[in-house]
Amino acid sequence: MTDWINVIVQGVLVGGLYAMFAAGLSLIFGVMRLVNIAHGDLIVLAAYLALVTTQSLGLNPLASLVVVVPLMAAIGYALQWLVLNRTLGDDLLPPLLVTFGLSVIIQNTLQELFTADPRKLQAGNIEYESFPLIEGVLIGKLPLIQFVLAVLVIAALQLIFYRTALGRAFRATADDSDVAQLMGLDNRHVFALAMALSLAVVAIAGVLLAVRANFDPTIGPARLIFGFEAVIIGGLGSLWGTLAGGIMLGVAQAIGAKLDPGWQILAGHLAFLVVLAIRPQGLFPKVQG
Amino acid sequence: MPEPLLTVRALDAFYGDFQALFGVSISVSRGQAIAVIGANGAGKSTLLKSIAGLMRSRGEAIVFDDDPIGDLPAHAVARRGIALVPEGRRLFPSLTVEENLLIGGQGGRPGAWSLARIYELFPALAERRHMPSTALSGGQQQMAAIGRALMSNPKLLLCDEVSLGLAPIVVREIYARLPSLIAEGLSLIIVEQDIVQALKAASHVYCLQEGRVALEGAASGLTREAISAAYFGV
Amino acid sequence: MSVRFSDRSARLALAIVAAALIALAAAPLWGGRDDLRLLAEIYAYVALASLWNLLAGYAGLVSVGQQAYVGLGAYLLFALTILLDVPALLAIPLAGVIAAALSLPVAALIFRLRGHYFAIGTWVIAEVFRLIASQVSALGGGSGISLPIAIVTSIGASRQEREFIIYWLALAILVAVLVAIFTLLRSRYGLALTAIRDNELAARSNGIDVTRVKLIVYLVTALGTSMMGALIFLQKLRVSPDTAFSVNDWTAFVIFITVIGGIGRIEGPLIGTIVFFALRQTLADLGSLYLLMLGAVAIVVMLKAPKGIWGFVVDRFGWQLLPLERRLTGAS
């Protein structure tokens, strides 16, 4: 019995990470109806940036966030301003194909620079430490920290979206980009800020990923898919729903892994398909106004 | 006689191959309210969109405060001090009433307008400040749209068909607020299908017919017949 | 009033295509082994790209998961021949039909998603197929399986005979796919597709059953893609989850071909494949640098010339290789 509780707890904790993959994705979709196919590869890029930062500056991985987050945010701003803004419009092919091309470019550039060897960041003893929740159930300190960070990130995004002028600008531009211009808001700048914010979240997710498990240039697409599944399971338009979706996905994968290690990812996909079949709007969809 | 605040000079406007405006010229002085009337499709909204920057023109075709703005994008025009109240209100559905007003002020122009003053002008909005903007009645939405435009502290306010879809008593209520705004120095361009209100509110009138200025003059000096003729092109 | 199709230059082009077909069918007479292999590969990509083009460019269903059907076709072929003793040549169309049948419940699920999310949904489906395939131990599980000698020889007694047969099969499937696409586009479904592509809402309100049309296109694409997938892996003589469901081979390259050639135009995939193979012959040694360049080229084309090479040519010169433009001739 406690075995299963352990499984669920692990699933919940990794769900926080998936929710972070998802949050950046749904933020961009909400503001500019764009799905960045390179999203997962950007998470991996952040992981490699963390690798380079920790190796050259001798920093602790979590401290490398100080460098990686602003750097990724800047990359996001530039990417949107220079490339992705040109693809926005009614046709969904250009942004999809451009970000697909971007995904290929990032994967192969990382492959050229770092080879396909798996890497991992060391965070020290905290990776092995754990404490008991109840009799027989252990919670790893690092997974718990990662989960708490994920919750904080989502809470921060909620705050930004609903309590700040920037968030107002995001929501207004998403509602009606022409009228938003009449308010003195430059769409190109608003979209670029949204992408910068999304990549800042991606940066955090990337660093956590790098500490948690081995990574290599090819694991991006799987992260994109996990993030996407978390968004759909949780429900479009709701950030807290995305957290719930991530948790569900994590738990489904953990249960699948417990039954048979080869079934881990498949179990997640099946959970996603089941939700799509019986409740396509997701578990906690935001009521559209 | 000081330079007009806004001068539109021989403005053409196109939607793809279709020409909507042919050499339109108008001018607005500081503290003046002018009306632009005309039938559906005459080009009134196109004129306002061009001034507001939603449609690009030749730089010199539109001169505001001595600066050519015809080729500027809408967000740059808004920051210069021109605010458009769009046709159909177009409040932001994801924002509350108060957030709609606040975002009007995000263009960063200094001035006297604030939430408090807007709520003083339109008390109905104060009572509903935290409601989603979609929950308002048509008249209240129109007030909110005007308030949103005022929050940017504009020098020139463009009102596109404010009376559309509203009951006459509501229209009167809204128009009753305009004189005080004009008295404070705000300039106004009122586009209307309701000619009676337009003539009451404005000192000068332009009548557009199929993209051209068919008639212009002081509101008091124009006869019913002259307006009808210009309006319908008979 | 009637609807007329052809144009004199288009009829000339059709004659050229027919002549080319005859020359290609005779390739075993004039080509060596490597030539036949290369041509078969080209046919495969033209077919896959044309089908993807039909789905994305005409029906507006942008999929980044068509590798699901390439792999499904391949695995069905191996399953039918190895596990059920179906003759190899019969197994190809059979695999296609079964895959098409399976595409219906898949469509029922993913049609609930729209636009970008639909695209990623198709990728998830491909991943599900791949993971299931790697769990089937009867077909080699994660490492895959080779085609048993007995089945290989059943295709043809000698190596040369087998290569000729597979070559002709590839050509035959390509021609079948192109004819099917062409027929579909000339039918009233094709008109419906153009309407849907231009304005889905307006199409719906004009009585077009948009979902039904999209479903038919999805089904046809699944059928064609899986048959081609079956053939590709019959030629390779070996299947594994990673090769059968490879995103790079069956989606990335296909998308690049279609984008560079011209989306939403029937001639696009042909032009794109030629350019792709020309690039590959000259640049293949560069490894991942080559993929990188492909990605960059796709981005640049999308930003600067979104209609691709053929789209640019049509806009500039008004050419049309294959007669698809409908002209209304009035009663006079």
PDB file of N, CA and C in Angstrom, chain B residues 154-229:
ATOM      1  N   PRO B 154      -6.057  62.590 -23.963  1.00  0.00           N
ATOM      2  CA  PRO B 154      -5.864  62.986 -25.351  1.00  0.00           C
ATOM      3  C   PRO B 154      -6.053  64.485 -25.556  1.00  0.00           C
ATOM      4  N   LYS B 155      -5.513  64.968 -26.659  1.00  0.00           N
ATOM      5  CA  LYS B 155      -5.818  66.328 -27.068  1.00  0.00           C
ATOM      6  C   LYS B 155      -7.008  66.295 -28.017  1.00  0.00           C
ATOM      7  N   LEU B 156      -7.123  65.166 -28.750  1.00  0.00           N
ATOM      8  CA  LEU B 156      -8.185  65.030 -29.743  1.00  0.00           C
ATOM      9  C   LEU B 156      -8.895  63.714 -29.520  1.00  0.00           C
ATOM     10  N   LEU B 157     -10.214  63.770 -29.379  1.00  0.00           N
ATOM     11  CA  LEU B 157     -11.010  62.564 -29.168  1.00  0.00           C
ATOM     12  C   LEU B 157     -11.818  62.292 -30.432  1.00  0.00           C
ATOM     13  N   LEU B 158     -11.710  61.057 -30.918  1.00  0.00           N
ATOM     14  CA  LEU B 158     -12.469  60.674 -32.103  1.00  0.00           C
ATOM     15  C   LEU B 158     -13.587  59.747 -31.668  1.00  0.00           C
ATOM     16  N   CYS B 159     -14.844  60.121 -31.926  1.00  0.00           N
ATOM     17  CA  CYS B 159     -15.970  59.291 -31.503  1.00  0.00           C
ATOM     18  C   CYS B 159     -16.654  58.696 -32.713  1.00  0.00           C
ATOM     19  N   ASP B 160     -16.567  57.370 -32.832  1.00  0.00           N
ATOM     20  CA  ASP B 160     -17.132  56.710 -34.013  1.00  0.00           C
ATOM     21  C   ASP B 160     -18.501  56.117 -33.699  1.00  0.00           C
ATOM     22  N   GLU B 161     -19.544  56.793 -34.179  1.00  0.00           N
ATOM     23  CA  GLU B 161     -20.921  56.299 -34.065  1.00  0.00           C
ATOM     24  C   GLU B 161     -21.268  55.934 -32.633  1.00  0.00           C
ATOM     25  N   VAL B 162     -21.137  56.904 -31.761  1.00  0.00           N
ATOM     26  CA  VAL B 162     -21.419  56.687 -30.352  1.00  0.00           C
ATOM     27  C   VAL B 162     -22.868  56.289 -30.111  1.00  0.00           C
ATOM     28  N   SER B 163     -23.775  56.740 -30.974  1.00  0.00           N
ATOM     29  CA  SER B 163     -25.190  56.510 -30.721  1.00  0.00           C
ATOM     30  C   SER B 163     -25.668  55.161 -31.242  1.00  0.00           C
ATOM     31  N   LEU B 164     -24.810  54.429 -31.918  1.00  0.00           N
ATOM     32  CA  LEU B 164     -25.233  53.204 -32.594  1.00  0.00           C
ATOM     33  C   LEU B 164     -25.830  52.193 -31.631  1.00  0.00           C
ATOM     34  N   GLY B 165     -27.032  51.782 -31.869  1.00  0.00           N
ATOM     35  CA  GLY B 165     -27.652  50.734 -31.065  1.00  0.00           C
ATOM     36  C   GLY B 165     -28.095  51.172 -29.697  1.00  0.00           C
ATOM     37  N   LEU B 166     -28.090  52.474 -29.433  1.00  0.00           N
ATOM     38  CA  LEU B 166     -28.480  52.919 -28.091  1.00  0.00           C
ATOM     39  C   LEU B 166     -29.832  53.625 -28.129  1.00  0.00           C
ATOM     40  N   ALA B 167     -30.556  53.522 -27.015  1.00  0.00           N
ATOM     41  CA  ALA B 167     -31.848  54.221 -26.912  1.00  0.00           C
ATOM     42  C   ALA B 167     -31.607  55.728 -26.890  1.00  0.00           C
ATOM     43  N   PRO B 168     -32.555  56.491 -27.465  1.00  0.00           N
ATOM     44  CA  PRO B 168     -32.369  57.952 -27.557  1.00  0.00           C
ATOM     45  C   PRO B 168     -32.052  58.605 -26.214  1.00  0.00           C
ATOM     46  N   ILE B 169     -32.688  58.118 -25.159  1.00  0.00           N
ATOM     47  CA  ILE B 169     -32.456  58.783 -23.875  1.00  0.00           C
ATOM     48  C   ILE B 169     -31.020  58.549 -23.411  1.00  0.00           C
ATOM     49  N   VAL B 170     -30.506  57.379 -23.731  1.00  0.00           N
ATOM     50  CA  VAL B 170     -29.123  57.077 -23.366  1.00  0.00           C
ATOM     51  C   VAL B 170     -28.166  57.927 -24.194  1.00  0.00           C
ATOM     52  N   VAL B 171     -28.526  58.080 -25.478  1.00  0.00           N
ATOM     53  CA  VAL B 171     -27.684  58.899 -26.355  1.00  0.00           C
ATOM     54  C   VAL B 171     -27.617  60.330 -25.840  1.00  0.00           C
ATOM     55  N   ARG B 172     -28.794  60.841 -25.428  1.00  0.00           N
ATOM     56  CA  ARG B 172     -28.823  62.217 -24.916  1.00  0.00           C
ATOM     57  C   ARG B 172     -27.934  62.339 -23.696  1.00  0.00           C
ATOM     58  N   GLU B 173     -28.021  61.312 -22.816  1.00  0.00           N
ATOM     59  CA  GLU B 173     -27.236  61.329 -21.579  1.00  0.00           C
ATOM     60  C   GLU B 173     -25.746  61.401 -21.891  1.00  0.00           C
ATOM     61  N   ILE B 174     -25.320  60.642 -22.888  1.00  0.00           N
ATOM     62  CA  ILE B 174     -23.898  60.629 -23.215  1.00  0.00           C
ATOM     63  C   ILE B 174     -23.478  61.966 -23.832  1.00  0.00           C
ATOM     64  N   TYR B 175     -24.290  62.445 -24.748  1.00  0.00           N
ATOM     65  CA  TYR B 175     -23.941  63.711 -25.408  1.00  0.00           C
ATOM     66  C   TYR B 175     -23.956  64.862 -24.426  1.00  0.00           C
ATOM     67  N   ALA B 176     -24.738  64.729 -23.336  1.00  0.00           N
ATOM     68  CA  ALA B 176     -24.791  65.805 -22.345  1.00  0.00           C
ATOM     69  C   ALA B 176     -23.431  66.016 -21.690  1.00  0.00           C
ATOM     70  N   ARG B 177     -22.599  64.963 -21.681  1.00  0.00           N
ATOM     71  CA  ARG B 177     -21.286  65.067 -21.035  1.00  0.00           C
ATOM     72  C   ARG B 177     -20.264  65.809 -21.900  1.00  0.00           C
ATOM     73  N   LEU B 178     -20.515  65.849 -23.201  1.00  0.00           N
ATOM     74  CA  LEU B 178     -19.479  66.361 -24.103  1.00  0.00           C
ATOM     75  C   LEU B 178     -19.129  67.850 -23.926  1.00  0.00           C
ATOM     76  N   PRO B 179     -20.136  68.714 -23.731  1.00  0.00           N
ATOM     77  CA  PRO B 179     -19.782  70.141 -23.628  1.00  0.00           C
ATOM     78  C   PRO B 179     -18.733  70.433 -22.554  1.00  0.00           C
ATOM     79  N   SER B 180     -18.830  69.734 -21.409  1.00  0.00           N
ATOM     80  CA  SER B 180     -17.852  70.020 -20.356  1.00  0.00           C
ATOM     81  C   SER B 180     -16.448  69.621 -20.806  1.00  0.00           C
ATOM     82  N   LEU B 181     -16.361  68.545 -21.595  1.00  0.00           N
ATOM     83  CA  LEU B 181     -15.053  68.114 -22.080  1.00  0.00           C
ATOM     84  C   LEU B 181     -14.473  69.155 -23.027  1.00  0.00           C
ATOM     85  N   ILE B 182     -15.368  69.680 -23.878  1.00  0.00           N
ATOM     86  CA  ILE B 182     -14.902  70.671 -24.850  1.00  0.00           C
ATOM     87  C   ILE B 182     -14.457  71.934 -24.123  1.00  0.00           C
ATOM     88  N   ALA B 183     -15.224  72.264 -23.060  1.00  0.00           N
ATOM     89  CA  ALA B 183     -14.892  73.475 -22.308  1.00  0.00           C
ATOM     90  C   ALA B 183     -13.501  73.370 -21.711  1.00  0.00           C
ATOM     91  N   GLU B 184     -13.058  72.153 -21.384  1.00  0.00           N
ATOM     92  CA  GLU B 184     -11.728  72.001 -20.794  1.00  0.00           C
ATOM     93  C   GLU B 184     -10.621  72.021 -21.839  1.00  0.00           C
ATOM     94  N   GLY B 185     -10.995  72.141 -23.102  1.00  0.00           N
ATOM     95  CA  GLY B 185      -9.961  72.265 -24.132  1.00  0.00           C
ATOM     96  C   GLY B 185      -9.791  71.046 -25.011  1.00  0.00           C
ATOM     97  N   LEU B 186     -10.586  70.001 -24.790  1.00  0.00           N
ATOM     98  CA  LEU B 186     -10.488  68.809 -25.622  1.00  0.00           C
ATOM     99  C   LEU B 186     -11.098  69.095 -26.996  1.00  0.00           C
ATOM    100  N   SER B 187     -10.445  68.636 -28.054  1.00  0.00           N
ATOM    101  CA  SER B 187     -11.009  68.747 -29.392  1.00  0.00           C
ATOM    102  C   SER B 187     -11.712  67.444 -29.723  1.00  0.00           C
ATOM    103  N   LEU B 188     -12.739  67.557 -30.563  1.00  0.00           N
ATOM    104  CA  LEU B 188     -13.585  66.388 -30.807  1.00  0.00           C
ATOM    105  C   LEU B 188     -13.865  66.231 -32.292  1.00  0.00           C
ATOM    106  N   ILE B 189     -13.835  64.998 -32.781  1.00  0.00           N
ATOM    107  CA  ILE B 189     -14.417  64.710 -34.084  1.00  0.00           C
ATOM    108  C   ILE B 189     -15.511  63.692 -33.818  1.00  0.00           C
ATOM    109  N   ILE B 190     -16.738  64.066 -34.134  1.00  0.00           N
ATOM    110  CA  ILE B 190     -17.873  63.181 -33.875  1.00  0.00           C
ATOM    111  C   ILE B 190     -18.364  62.651 -35.207  1.00  0.00           C
ATOM    112  N   VAL B 191     -18.310  61.314 -35.362  1.00  0.00           N
ATOM    113  CA  VAL B 191     -18.877  60.687 -36.559  1.00  0.00           C
ATOM    114  C   VAL B 191     -20.238  60.151 -36.163  1.00  0.00           C
ATOM    115  N   GLU B 192     -21.243  60.515 -36.883  1.00  0.00           N
ATOM    116  CA  GLU B 192     -22.584  60.136 -36.449  1.00  0.00           C
ATOM    117  C   GLU B 192     -23.503  59.849 -37.615  1.00  0.00           C
ATOM    118  N   GLN B 193     -24.482  58.935 -37.360  1.00  0.00           N
ATOM    119  CA  GLN B 193     -25.602  58.842 -38.282  1.00  0.00           C
ATOM    120  C   GLN B 193     -26.778  59.639 -37.731  1.00  0.00           C
ATOM    121  N   ASP B 194     -26.736  59.904 -36.415  1.00  0.00           N
ATOM    122  CA  ASP B 194     -27.787  60.705 -35.782  1.00  0.00           C
ATOM    123  C   ASP B 194     -27.452  62.176 -36.006  1.00  0.00           C
ATOM    124  N   ILE B 195     -27.992  62.750 -37.065  1.00  0.00           N
ATOM    125  CA  ILE B 195     -27.592  64.102 -37.482  1.00  0.00           C
ATOM    126  C   ILE B 195     -27.979  65.152 -36.453  1.00  0.00           C
ATOM    127  N   VAL B 196     -29.145  64.957 -35.816  1.00  0.00           N
ATOM    128  CA  VAL B 196     -29.625  65.958 -34.866  1.00  0.00           C
ATOM    129  C   VAL B 196     -28.607  66.153 -33.744  1.00  0.00           C
ATOM    130  N   GLN B 197     -28.205  65.059 -33.127  1.00  0.00           N
ATOM    131  CA  GLN B 197     -27.222  65.141 -32.048  1.00  0.00           C
ATOM    132  C   GLN B 197     -25.915  65.738 -32.534  1.00  0.00           C
ATOM    133  N   ALA B 198     -25.492  65.273 -33.733  1.00  0.00           N
ATOM    134  CA  ALA B 198     -24.206  65.739 -34.260  1.00  0.00           C
ATOM    135  C   ALA B 198     -24.220  67.251 -34.431  1.00  0.00           C
ATOM    136  N   LEU B 199     -25.283  67.766 -35.000  1.00  0.00           N
ATOM    137  CA  LEU B 199     -25.356  69.213 -35.253  1.00  0.00           C
ATOM    138  C   LEU B 199     -25.411  69.994 -33.945  1.00  0.00           C
ATOM    139  N   LYS B 200     -26.057  69.392 -32.911  1.00  0.00           N
ATOM    140  CA  LYS B 200     -26.125  70.082 -31.624  1.00  0.00           C
ATOM    141  C   LYS B 200     -24.775  70.138 -30.959  1.00  0.00           C
ATOM    142  N   ALA B 201     -23.992  69.062 -31.112  1.00  0.00           N
ATOM    143  CA  ALA B 201     -22.738  68.963 -30.358  1.00  0.00           C
ATOM    144  C   ALA B 201     -21.597  69.708 -31.030  1.00  0.00           C
ATOM    145  N   ALA B 202     -21.673  69.863 -32.339  1.00  0.00           N
ATOM    146  CA  ALA B 202     -20.506  70.377 -33.067  1.00  0.00           C
ATOM    147  C   ALA B 202     -20.716  71.798 -33.543  1.00  0.00           C
ATOM    148  N   SER B 203     -19.588  72.484 -33.747  1.00  0.00           N
ATOM    149  CA  SER B 203     -19.693  73.840 -34.267  1.00  0.00           C
ATOM    150  C   SER B 203     -19.538  73.837 -35.789  1.00  0.00           C
ATOM    151  N   HIS B 204     -18.874  72.810 -36.299  1.00  0.00           N
ATOM    152  CA  HIS B 204     -18.587  72.746 -37.734  1.00  0.00           C
ATOM    153  C   HIS B 204     -18.930  71.348 -38.222  1.00  0.00           C
ATOM    154  N   VAL B 205     -19.447  71.264 -39.439  1.00  0.00           N
ATOM    155  CA  VAL B 205     -19.917  69.967 -39.942  1.00  0.00           C
ATOM    156  C   VAL B 205     -19.310  69.661 -41.305  1.00  0.00           C
ATOM    157  N   TYR B 206     -18.905  68.384 -41.515  1.00  0.00           N
ATOM    158  CA  TYR B 206     -18.515  67.899 -42.828  1.00  0.00           C
ATOM    159  C   TYR B 206     -19.468  66.776 -43.195  1.00  0.00           C
ATOM    160  N   CYS B 207     -19.924  66.796 -44.435  1.00  0.00           N
ATOM    161  CA  CYS B 207     -20.771  65.692 -44.867  1.00  0.00           C
ATOM    162  C   CYS B 207     -20.020  64.913 -45.932  1.00  0.00           C
ATOM    163  N   LEU B 208     -19.839  63.602 -45.702  1.00  0.00           N
ATOM    164  CA  LEU B 208     -19.145  62.754 -46.678  1.00  0.00           C
ATOM    165  C   LEU B 208     -20.164  61.996 -47.509  1.00  0.00           C
ATOM    166  N   GLN B 209     -19.852  61.872 -48.780  1.00  0.00           N
ATOM    167  CA  GLN B 209     -20.718  61.088 -49.649  1.00  0.00           C
ATOM    168  C   GLN B 209     -19.818  60.309 -50.589  1.00  0.00           C
ATOM    169  N   GLU B 210     -19.884  58.997 -50.482  1.00  0.00           N
ATOM    170  CA  GLU B 210     -19.058  58.113 -51.315  1.00  0.00           C
ATOM    171  C   GLU B 210     -17.590  58.524 -51.331  1.00  0.00           C
ATOM    172  N   GLY B 211     -17.055  58.783 -50.137  1.00  0.00           N
ATOM    173  CA  GLY B 211     -15.621  59.021 -50.015  1.00  0.00           C
ATOM    174  C   GLY B 211     -15.172  60.439 -50.292  1.00  0.00           C
ATOM    175  N   ARG B 212     -16.102  61.344 -50.531  1.00  0.00           N
ATOM    176  CA  ARG B 212     -15.697  62.726 -50.795  1.00  0.00           C
ATOM    177  C   ARG B 212     -16.435  63.679 -49.865  1.00  0.00           C
ATOM    178  N   VAL B 213     -15.831  64.844 -49.605  1.00  0.00           N
ATOM    179  CA  VAL B 213     -16.531  65.863 -48.811  1.00  0.00           C
ATOM    180  C   VAL B 213     -17.546  66.529 -49.712  1.00  0.00           C
ATOM    181  N   ALA B 214     -18.821  66.303 -49.415  1.00  0.00           N
ATOM    182  CA  ALA B 214     -19.879  66.857 -50.268  1.00  0.00           C
ATOM    183  C   ALA B 214     -20.370  68.211 -49.777  1.00  0.00           C
ATOM    184  N   LEU B 215     -20.121  68.477 -48.491  1.00  0.00           N
ATOM    185  CA  LEU B 215     -20.644  69.721 -47.911  1.00  0.00           C
ATOM    186  C   LEU B 215     -19.881  70.001 -46.652  1.00  0.00           C
ATOM    187  N   GLU B 216     -19.572  71.277 -46.375  1.00  0.00           N
ATOM    188  CA  GLU B 216     -19.022  71.615 -45.068  1.00  0.00           C
ATOM    189  C   GLU B 216     -19.451  73.016 -44.698  1.00  0.00           C
ATOM    190  N   GLY B 217     -19.514  73.242 -43.391  1.00  0.00           N
ATOM    191  CA  GLY B 217     -19.876  74.589 -42.958  1.00  0.00           C
ATOM    192  C   GLY B 217     -20.179  74.624 -41.491  1.00  0.00           C
ATOM    193  N   ALA B 218     -20.466  75.821 -40.995  1.00  0.00           N
ATOM    194  CA  ALA B 218     -20.845  75.984 -39.588  1.00  0.00           C
ATOM    195  C   ALA B 218     -22.164  75.280 -39.374  1.00  0.00           C
ATOM    196  N   ALA B 219     -22.270  74.573 -38.226  1.00  0.00           N
ATOM    197  CA  ALA B 219     -23.469  73.771 -37.960  1.00  0.00           C
ATOM    198  C   ALA B 219     -24.728  74.613 -38.006  1.00  0.00           C
ATOM    199  N   SER B 220     -24.607  75.825 -37.477  1.00  0.00           N
ATOM    200  CA  SER B 220     -25.792  76.675 -37.414  1.00  0.00           C
ATOM    201  C   SER B 220     -26.214  77.152 -38.800  1.00  0.00           C
ATOM    202  N   GLY B 221     -25.252  77.231 -39.726  1.00  0.00           N
ATOM    203  CA  GLY B 221     -25.581  77.847 -41.002  1.00  0.00           C
ATOM    204  C   GLY B 221     -26.121  76.903 -42.058  1.00  0.00           C
ATOM    205  N   LEU B 222     -26.186  75.586 -41.775  1.00  0.00           N
ATOM    206  CA  LEU B 222     -26.597  74.649 -42.818  1.00  0.00           C
ATOM    207  C   LEU B 222     -28.077  74.347 -42.744  1.00  0.00           C
ATOM    208  N   THR B 223     -28.717  74.355 -43.915  1.00  0.00           N
ATOM    209  CA  THR B 223     -30.143  74.057 -43.946  1.00  0.00           C
ATOM    210  C   THR B 223     -30.378  72.559 -44.088  1.00  0.00           C
ATOM    211  N   ARG B 224     -31.598  72.133 -43.676  1.00  0.00           N
ATOM    212  CA  ARG B 224     -32.021  70.743 -43.827  1.00  0.00           C
ATOM    213  C   ARG B 224     -31.834  70.262 -45.264  1.00  0.00           C
ATOM    214  N   GLU B 225     -32.268  71.105 -46.186  1.00  0.00           N
ATOM    215  CA  GLU B 225     -32.234  70.700 -47.592  1.00  0.00           C
ATOM    216  C   GLU B 225     -30.807  70.483 -48.046  1.00  0.00           C
ATOM    217  N   ALA B 226     -29.929  71.408 -47.701  1.00  0.00           N
ATOM    218  CA  ALA B 226     -28.536  71.302 -48.130  1.00  0.00           C
ATOM    219  C   ALA B 226     -27.921  70.007 -47.603  1.00  0.00           C
ATOM    220  N   ILE B 227     -28.224  69.695 -46.328  1.00  0.00           N
ATOM    221  CA  ILE B 227     -27.665  68.478 -45.731  1.00  0.00           C
ATOM    222  C   ILE B 227     -28.210  67.237 -46.426  1.00  0.00           C
ATOM    223  N   SER B 228     -29.505  67.196 -46.638  1.00  0.00           N
ATOM    224  CA  SER B 228     -30.099  66.036 -47.320  1.00  0.00           C
ATOM    225  C   SER B 228     -29.464  65.820 -48.677  1.00  0.00           C
ATOM    226  N   ALA B 229     -29.347  66.910 -49.383  1.00  0.00           N
ATOM    227  CA  ALA B 229     -28.766  66.799 -50.723  1.00  0.00           C
ATOM    228  C   ALA B 229     -27.358  66.214 -50.658  1.00  0.00           C
TER     229      ALA B 229
END
